[in-house]
mmCIF file of C-alpha atoms and ligand atoms in Angstrom:
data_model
loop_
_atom_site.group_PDB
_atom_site.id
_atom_site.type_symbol
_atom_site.label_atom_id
_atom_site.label_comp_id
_atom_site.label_asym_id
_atom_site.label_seq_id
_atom_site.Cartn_x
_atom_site.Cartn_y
_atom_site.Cartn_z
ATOM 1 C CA UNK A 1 -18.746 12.744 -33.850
ATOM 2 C CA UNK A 2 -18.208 9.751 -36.303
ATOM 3 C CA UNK A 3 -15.663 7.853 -33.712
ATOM 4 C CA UNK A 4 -15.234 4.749 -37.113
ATOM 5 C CA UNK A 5 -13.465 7.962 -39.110
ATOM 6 C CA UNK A 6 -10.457 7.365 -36.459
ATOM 7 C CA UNK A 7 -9.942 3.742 -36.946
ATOM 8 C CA UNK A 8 -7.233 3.037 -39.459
ATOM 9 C CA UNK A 9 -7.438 -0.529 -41.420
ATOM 10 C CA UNK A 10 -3.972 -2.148 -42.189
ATOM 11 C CA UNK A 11 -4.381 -4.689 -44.076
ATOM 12 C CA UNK A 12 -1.970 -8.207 -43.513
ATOM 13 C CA UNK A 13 -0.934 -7.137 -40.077
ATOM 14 C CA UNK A 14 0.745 -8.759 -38.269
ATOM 15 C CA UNK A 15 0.477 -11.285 -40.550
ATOM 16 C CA UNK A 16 -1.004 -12.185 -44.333
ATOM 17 C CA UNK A 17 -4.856 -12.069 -44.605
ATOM 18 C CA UNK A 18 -5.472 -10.132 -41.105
ATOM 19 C CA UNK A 19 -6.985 -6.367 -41.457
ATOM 20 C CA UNK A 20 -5.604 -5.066 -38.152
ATOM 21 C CA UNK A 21 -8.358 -1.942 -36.625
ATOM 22 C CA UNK A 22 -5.598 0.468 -35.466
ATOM 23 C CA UNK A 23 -6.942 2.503 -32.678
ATOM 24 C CA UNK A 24 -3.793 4.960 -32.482
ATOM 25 C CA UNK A 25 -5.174 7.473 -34.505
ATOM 26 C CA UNK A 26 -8.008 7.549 -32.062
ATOM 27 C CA UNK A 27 -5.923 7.841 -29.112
ATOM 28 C CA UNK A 28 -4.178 10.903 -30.820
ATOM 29 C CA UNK A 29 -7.261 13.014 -31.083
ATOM 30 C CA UNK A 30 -8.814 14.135 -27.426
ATOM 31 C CA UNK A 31 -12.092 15.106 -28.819
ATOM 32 C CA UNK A 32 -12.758 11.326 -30.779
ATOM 33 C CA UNK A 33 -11.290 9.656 -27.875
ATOM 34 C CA UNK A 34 -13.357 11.655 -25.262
ATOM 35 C CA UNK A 35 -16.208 10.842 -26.892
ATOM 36 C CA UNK A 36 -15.448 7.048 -27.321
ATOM 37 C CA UNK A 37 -15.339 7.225 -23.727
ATOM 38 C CA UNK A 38 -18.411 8.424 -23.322
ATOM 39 C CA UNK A 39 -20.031 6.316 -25.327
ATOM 40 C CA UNK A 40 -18.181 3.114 -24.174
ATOM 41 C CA UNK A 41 -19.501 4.090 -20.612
ATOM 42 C CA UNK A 42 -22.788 4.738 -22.297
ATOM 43 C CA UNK A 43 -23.018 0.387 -22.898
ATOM 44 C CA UNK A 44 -22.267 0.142 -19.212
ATOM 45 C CA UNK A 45 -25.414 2.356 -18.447
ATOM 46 C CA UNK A 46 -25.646 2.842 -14.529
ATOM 47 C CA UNK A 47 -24.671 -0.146 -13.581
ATOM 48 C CA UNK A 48 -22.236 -0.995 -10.414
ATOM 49 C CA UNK A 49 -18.692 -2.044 -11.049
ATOM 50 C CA UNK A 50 -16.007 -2.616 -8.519
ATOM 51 C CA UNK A 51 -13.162 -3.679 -11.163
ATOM 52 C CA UNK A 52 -12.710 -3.042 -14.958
ATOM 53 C CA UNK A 53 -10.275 -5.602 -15.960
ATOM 54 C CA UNK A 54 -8.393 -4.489 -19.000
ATOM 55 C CA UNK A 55 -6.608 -7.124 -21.849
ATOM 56 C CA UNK A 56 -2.917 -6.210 -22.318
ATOM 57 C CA UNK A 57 -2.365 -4.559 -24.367
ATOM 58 C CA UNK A 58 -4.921 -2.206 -25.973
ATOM 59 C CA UNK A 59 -7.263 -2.757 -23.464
ATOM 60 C CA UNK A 60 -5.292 -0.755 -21.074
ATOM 61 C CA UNK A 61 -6.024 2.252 -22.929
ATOM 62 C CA UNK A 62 -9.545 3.153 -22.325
ATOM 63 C CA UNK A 63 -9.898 0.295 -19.659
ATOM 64 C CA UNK A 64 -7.876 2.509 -16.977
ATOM 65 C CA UNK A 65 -10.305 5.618 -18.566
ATOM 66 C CA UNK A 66 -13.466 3.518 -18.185
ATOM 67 C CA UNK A 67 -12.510 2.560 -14.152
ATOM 68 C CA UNK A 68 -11.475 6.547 -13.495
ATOM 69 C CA UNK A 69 -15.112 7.180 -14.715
ATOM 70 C CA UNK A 70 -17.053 3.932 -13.257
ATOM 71 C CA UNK A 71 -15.418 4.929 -9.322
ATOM 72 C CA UNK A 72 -14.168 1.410 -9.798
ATOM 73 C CA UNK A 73 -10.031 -0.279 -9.795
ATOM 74 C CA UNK A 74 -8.099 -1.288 -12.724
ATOM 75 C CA UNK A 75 -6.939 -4.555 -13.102
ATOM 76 C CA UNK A 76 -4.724 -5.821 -16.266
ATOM 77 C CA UNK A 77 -4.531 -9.361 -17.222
ATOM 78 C CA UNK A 78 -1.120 -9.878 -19.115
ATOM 79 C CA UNK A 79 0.941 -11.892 -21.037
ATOM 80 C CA UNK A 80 2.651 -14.660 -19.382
ATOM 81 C CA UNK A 81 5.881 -13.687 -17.186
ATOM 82 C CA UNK A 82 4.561 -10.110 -16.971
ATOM 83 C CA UNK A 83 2.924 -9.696 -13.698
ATOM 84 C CA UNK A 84 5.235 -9.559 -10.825
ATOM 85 C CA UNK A 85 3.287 -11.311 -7.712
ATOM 86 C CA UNK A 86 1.470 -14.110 -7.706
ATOM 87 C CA UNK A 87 -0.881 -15.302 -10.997
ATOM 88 C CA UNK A 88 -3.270 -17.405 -12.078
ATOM 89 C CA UNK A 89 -2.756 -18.532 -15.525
ATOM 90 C CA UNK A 90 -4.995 -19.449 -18.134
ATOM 91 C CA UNK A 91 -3.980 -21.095 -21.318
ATOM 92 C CA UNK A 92 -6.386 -20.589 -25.023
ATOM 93 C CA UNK A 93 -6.319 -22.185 -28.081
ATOM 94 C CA UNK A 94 -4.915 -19.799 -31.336
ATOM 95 C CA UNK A 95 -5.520 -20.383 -35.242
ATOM 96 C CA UNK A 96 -2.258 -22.270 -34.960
ATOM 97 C CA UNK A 97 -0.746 -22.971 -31.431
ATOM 98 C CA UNK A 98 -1.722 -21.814 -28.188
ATOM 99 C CA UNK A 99 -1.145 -18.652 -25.857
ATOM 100 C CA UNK A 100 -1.854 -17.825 -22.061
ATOM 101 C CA UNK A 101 -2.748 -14.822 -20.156
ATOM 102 C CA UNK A 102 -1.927 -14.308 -16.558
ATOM 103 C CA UNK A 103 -4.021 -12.154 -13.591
ATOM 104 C CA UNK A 104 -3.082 -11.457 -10.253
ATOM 105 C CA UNK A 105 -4.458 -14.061 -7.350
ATOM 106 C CA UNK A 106 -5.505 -11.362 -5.188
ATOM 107 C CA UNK A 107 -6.786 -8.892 -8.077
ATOM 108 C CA UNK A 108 -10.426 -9.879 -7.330
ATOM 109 C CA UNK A 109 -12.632 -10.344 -4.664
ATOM 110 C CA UNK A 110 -14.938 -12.960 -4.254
ATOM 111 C CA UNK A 111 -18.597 -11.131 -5.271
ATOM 112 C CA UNK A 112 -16.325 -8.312 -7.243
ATOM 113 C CA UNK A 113 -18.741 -6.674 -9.825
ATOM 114 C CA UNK A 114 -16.737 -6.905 -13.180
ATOM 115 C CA UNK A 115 -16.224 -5.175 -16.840
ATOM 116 C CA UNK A 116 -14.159 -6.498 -18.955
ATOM 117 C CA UNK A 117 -12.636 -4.400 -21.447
ATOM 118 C CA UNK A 118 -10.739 -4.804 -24.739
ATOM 119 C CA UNK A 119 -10.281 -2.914 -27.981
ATOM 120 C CA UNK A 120 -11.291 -6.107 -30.743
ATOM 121 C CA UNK A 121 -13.350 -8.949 -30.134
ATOM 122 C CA UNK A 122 -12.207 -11.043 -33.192
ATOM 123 C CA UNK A 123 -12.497 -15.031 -32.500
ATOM 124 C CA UNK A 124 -12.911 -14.545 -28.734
ATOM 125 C CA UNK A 125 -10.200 -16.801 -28.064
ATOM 126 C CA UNK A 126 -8.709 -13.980 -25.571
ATOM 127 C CA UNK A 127 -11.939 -12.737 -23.847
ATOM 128 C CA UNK A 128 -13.340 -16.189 -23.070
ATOM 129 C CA UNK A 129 -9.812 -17.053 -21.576
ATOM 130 C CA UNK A 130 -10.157 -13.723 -19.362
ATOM 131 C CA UNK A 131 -13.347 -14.600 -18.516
ATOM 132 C CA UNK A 132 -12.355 -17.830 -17.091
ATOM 133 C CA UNK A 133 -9.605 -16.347 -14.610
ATOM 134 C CA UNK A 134 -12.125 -13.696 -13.455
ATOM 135 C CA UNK A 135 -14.564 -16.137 -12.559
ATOM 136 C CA UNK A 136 -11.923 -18.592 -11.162
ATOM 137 C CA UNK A 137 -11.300 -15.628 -8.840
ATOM 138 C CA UNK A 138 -15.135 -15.589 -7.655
ATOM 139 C CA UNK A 139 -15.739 -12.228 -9.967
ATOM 140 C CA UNK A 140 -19.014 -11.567 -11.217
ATOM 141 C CA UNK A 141 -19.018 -10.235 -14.920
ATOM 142 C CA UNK A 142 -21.469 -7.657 -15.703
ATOM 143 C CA UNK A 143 -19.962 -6.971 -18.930
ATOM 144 C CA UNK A 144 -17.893 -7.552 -22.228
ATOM 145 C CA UNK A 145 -17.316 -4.414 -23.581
ATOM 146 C CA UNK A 146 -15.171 -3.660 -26.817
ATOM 147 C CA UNK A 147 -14.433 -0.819 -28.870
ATOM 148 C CA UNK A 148 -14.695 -2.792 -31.582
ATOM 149 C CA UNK A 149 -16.763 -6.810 -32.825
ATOM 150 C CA UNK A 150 -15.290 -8.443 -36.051
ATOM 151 C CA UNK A 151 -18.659 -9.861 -36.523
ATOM 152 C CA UNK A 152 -17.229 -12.766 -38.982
ATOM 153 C CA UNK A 153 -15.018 -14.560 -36.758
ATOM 154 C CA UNK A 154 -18.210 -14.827 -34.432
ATOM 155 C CA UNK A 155 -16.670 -14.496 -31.529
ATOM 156 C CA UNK A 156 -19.860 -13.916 -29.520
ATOM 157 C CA UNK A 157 -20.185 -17.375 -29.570
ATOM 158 C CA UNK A 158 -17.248 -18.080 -27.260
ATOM 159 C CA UNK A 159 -18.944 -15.394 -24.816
ATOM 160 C CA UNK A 160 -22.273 -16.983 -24.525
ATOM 161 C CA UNK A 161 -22.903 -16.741 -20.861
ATOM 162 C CA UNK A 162 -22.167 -13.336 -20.876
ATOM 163 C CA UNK A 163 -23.108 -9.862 -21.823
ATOM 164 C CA UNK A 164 -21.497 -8.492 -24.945
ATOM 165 C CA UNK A 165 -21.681 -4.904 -25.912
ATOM 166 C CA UNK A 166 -19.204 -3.217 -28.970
ATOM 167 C CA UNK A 167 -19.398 0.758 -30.369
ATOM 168 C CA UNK A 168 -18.581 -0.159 -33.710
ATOM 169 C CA UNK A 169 -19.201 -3.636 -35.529
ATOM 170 C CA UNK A 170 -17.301 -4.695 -38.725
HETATM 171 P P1 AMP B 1 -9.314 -13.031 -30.372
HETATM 172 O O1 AMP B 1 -8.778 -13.824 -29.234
HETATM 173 O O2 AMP B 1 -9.194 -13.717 -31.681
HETATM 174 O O3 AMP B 1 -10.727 -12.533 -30.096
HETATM 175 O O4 AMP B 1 -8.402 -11.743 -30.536
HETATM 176 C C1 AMP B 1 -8.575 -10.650 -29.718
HETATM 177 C C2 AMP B 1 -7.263 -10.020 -29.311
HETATM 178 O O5 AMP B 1 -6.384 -9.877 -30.400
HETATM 179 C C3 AMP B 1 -7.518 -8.629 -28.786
HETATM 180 O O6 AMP B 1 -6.685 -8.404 -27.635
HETATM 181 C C4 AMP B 1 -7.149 -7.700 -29.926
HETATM 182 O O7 AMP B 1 -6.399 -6.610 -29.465
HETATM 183 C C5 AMP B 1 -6.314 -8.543 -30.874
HETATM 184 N N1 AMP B 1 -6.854 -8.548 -32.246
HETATM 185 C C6 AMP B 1 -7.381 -9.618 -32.903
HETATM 186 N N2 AMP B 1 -7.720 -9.303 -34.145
HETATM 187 C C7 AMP B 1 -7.416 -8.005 -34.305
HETATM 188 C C8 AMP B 1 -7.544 -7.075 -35.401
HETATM 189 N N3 AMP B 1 -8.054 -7.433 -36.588
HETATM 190 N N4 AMP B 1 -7.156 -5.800 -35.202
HETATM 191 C C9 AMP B 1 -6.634 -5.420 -34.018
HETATM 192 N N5 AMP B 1 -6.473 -6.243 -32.962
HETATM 193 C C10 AMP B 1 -6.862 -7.521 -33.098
#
């Protein structure tokens, strides 16, 4: 099944000059998104994970599927002010401005085996800054894993030190 047929391009959204990859009509369809699944678990191979961390907010989505199928726990890193209990924060430079995402202190283990999940990889601002508060929390990443790479904004480059996998590149 061609999973690309069930991503919808809007073009200048949010904003003027972005092409946003909507994954709803994805979601909608059990048989594309069951087999996104399988296929996002097939970049994980056999490896061990003991937390999928997810990216609020798309990355909840399949990032709750991927740790149901992995035997591992979901964690979600959020916007700040979201998470109830106790967070680390980590603050990341956008096109114009800056934004922060937030993870609970006890979330991971020290040794934890890690996959980070989101839906778009576009300048990498967002991963790398997820990254950071895994690793500030002693996790181990085995993993970046996105539905989706916007190959031009290059943000692979940001992710260096880690493992990047993507279904569908654009
Ligand atoms: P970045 O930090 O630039 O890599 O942006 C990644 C984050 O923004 C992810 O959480 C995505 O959900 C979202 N994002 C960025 N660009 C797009 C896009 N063109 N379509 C959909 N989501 C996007």
């Amino acid at each position: 099944m061609d999973i690309e047929k069930y991503i919808r391009n809007i073009a200048d959204f949010p904003k003027q000059g972005i092409q946003f990859k909507d994954i709803t009509p994805l979601l909608a369809n059990k048989d594309a998104s069951a087999q996104c699944l399988e296929n996002l678990l097939q970049l994980v191979g056999g490896q061990k994970i003991d937390k999928v961390v997810g990216i609020e907010s798309r990355g909840f989505f399949f990032g709750t599927l991927l740790a149901q199928k992995l035997n591992a726990g979901f964690i979600p890193i959020r916007k700040p002010g979201k998470l109830p209990y106790t967070t680390l924060k980590e603050s990341y430079q956008l096109e114009y401005g800056m934004d922060a995402l937030e993870i609970h202190e006890d979330a991971i283990k020290k040794g934890d085996r890690v996959l980070l999940h989101d839906d778009v990889l576009a300048t990498g601002g967002t991963a790398s800054a997820a990254c950071s508060l895994i690793e500030k929390l002693g996790g181990e990443i085995v993993q970046c894993n996105f539905l989706i790479e916007l190959k031009g904004l290059n943000g692979i480059q940001k992710l260096k030190k880690h493992i990047v996998n993507s279904l569908l590149q654009y």
